[in-house]
Short mmCIF file of C-alpha atoms in Angstrom, two decimals:
data_model
loop_
_atom_site.label_atom_id
_atom_site.label_comp_id
_atom_site.label_asym_id
_atom_site.label_seq_id
_atom_site.Cartn_x
_atom_site.Cartn_y
_atom_site.Cartn_z
CA MET A 278 -17.68 4.27 -4.87
CA GLU A 279 -19.65 6.02 -7.58
CA ALA A 280 -20.54 8.90 -5.24
CA ALA A 281 -16.84 9.45 -4.57
CA THR A 282 -16.10 9.41 -8.29
CA VAL A 283 -18.83 11.96 -8.98
CA ALA A 284 -17.58 14.18 -6.16
CA LYS A 285 -14.09 14.12 -7.67
CA VAL A 286 -15.31 14.90 -11.19
CA ARG A 287 -17.63 17.74 -10.17
CA ALA A 288 -15.02 19.76 -8.34
CA GLN A 289 -11.66 19.12 -6.84
CA THR A 290 -11.99 21.48 -3.94
CA ASP A 291 -10.88 20.30 -0.52
CA PRO A 292 -14.48 20.07 0.80
CA GLN A 293 -15.56 17.95 -2.20
CA LEU A 294 -12.54 15.69 -1.84
CA ARG A 295 -13.15 15.32 1.90
CA ARG A 296 -16.75 14.34 1.19
CA ALA A 297 -15.53 11.76 -1.34
CA VAL A 298 -13.06 10.42 1.23
CA GLN A 299 -15.92 10.00 3.72
CA TYR A 300 -17.82 7.89 1.18
CA LEU A 301 -14.79 5.72 0.55
CA GLU A 302 -13.82 5.34 4.21
CA ALA A 303 -17.33 3.98 4.82
CA ILE A 304 -16.73 1.09 2.37
CA ARG A 305 -13.01 0.64 2.89
CA GLU A 306 -13.28 -2.67 4.75
CA THR A 307 -15.77 -4.30 2.39
CA GLU A 308 -14.96 -6.78 -0.34
CA PHE A 309 -16.34 -4.34 -2.92
CA SER A 310 -13.61 -3.40 -5.38
CA PRO A 311 -10.76 -3.22 -2.84
CA MET A 312 -8.12 -2.11 -5.34
CA ARG A 313 -10.30 0.72 -6.61
CA VAL A 314 -11.10 1.91 -3.09
CA LEU A 315 -7.44 1.77 -2.00
CA GLY A 316 -6.22 3.53 -5.12
CA THR A 317 -8.83 6.26 -4.93
CA LEU A 318 -8.26 6.88 -1.21
CA THR A 319 -4.52 7.10 -1.83
CA GLU A 320 -5.07 9.55 -4.67
CA PHE A 321 -7.59 11.71 -2.78
CA TYR A 322 -5.41 11.98 0.32
CA ALA A 323 -2.50 12.99 -1.93
CA MET A 324 -4.69 15.63 -3.58
CA LEU A 325 -5.56 16.94 -0.12
CA GLY A 326 -1.88 17.01 0.84
CA ASP A 327 -2.37 14.64 3.78
CA VAL A 328 1.04 12.99 3.66
CA ALA A 329 0.41 10.60 6.56
CA LYS A 330 -2.84 9.24 5.09
CA TYR A 331 -1.31 9.15 1.60
CA GLN A 332 1.56 7.02 2.91
CA GLN A 333 -0.80 4.82 4.90
CA TYR A 334 -2.96 4.03 1.89
CA ALA A 335 -0.06 3.74 -0.55
CA SER A 336 1.40 1.15 1.81
CA ARG A 337 -1.93 -0.70 2.04
CA ALA A 338 -2.21 -0.68 -1.75
CA ALA A 339 1.31 -2.09 -2.15
CA LYS A 340 0.54 -4.79 0.40
CA TYR A 341 -2.70 -5.65 -1.38
CA GLU A 342 -0.89 -6.00 -4.70
CA GLU A 343 1.75 -8.18 -3.08
CA GLU A 344 -0.88 -10.45 -1.52
CA ASN A 345 -2.94 -10.66 -4.73
CA PRO A 346 -0.37 -11.07 -7.52
CA HIS A 347 -2.83 -12.61 -9.98
CA GLU A 348 -5.27 -9.70 -9.99
CA ARG A 349 -4.93 -7.09 -12.72
CA SER A 350 -3.79 -3.92 -11.02
CA ASP A 351 -3.45 -1.49 -13.92
CA ASN A 352 -6.03 0.93 -12.52
CA LEU A 353 -4.53 0.75 -9.05
CA ASP A 354 -1.06 1.37 -10.45
CA ASP A 355 -2.38 4.36 -12.41
CA ALA A 356 -4.04 5.80 -9.29
CA LEU A 357 -0.81 5.36 -7.31
CA ILE A 358 1.19 7.13 -10.01
CA ARG A 359 -1.27 10.05 -10.01
CA ALA A 360 -1.22 10.11 -6.21
CA LYS A 361 2.56 10.25 -6.12
CA ALA A 362 2.55 13.14 -8.60
CA HIS A 363 -0.04 15.03 -6.52
CA ILE A 364 1.85 14.58 -3.27
CA GLU A 365 5.16 15.57 -4.87
CA ARG A 366 3.60 18.75 -6.28
CA ARG A 367 2.04 19.66 -2.95
CA THR A 368 5.21 19.03 -0.98
CA SER A 369 7.41 20.88 -3.48
CA ARG A 370 5.08 23.91 -3.35
CA ALA A 371 5.24 23.83 0.44
CA ARG A 372 9.06 24.02 0.28
CA THR A 373 9.07 27.11 -1.94
#
């Protein structure tokens, strides 16, 4: 998780983001910080403009929140908001 965070902070180029995604995909099914992993994967795929993966992870995040209503999800919600903004910017640029 920390390696993905560092990769994001250092540079937000597609290759750096793809490397960060690889780190996160490797731990995606573990019990380690599931909301953080889901939120970050959703955000990174949005930053990359991968609409299908963005939607897949946004859906997983929503399902996780629904199944775990007593967990604080502020950080996940923030990541999903940022992800939505990224994907909207990328798709609106593609239309112009």
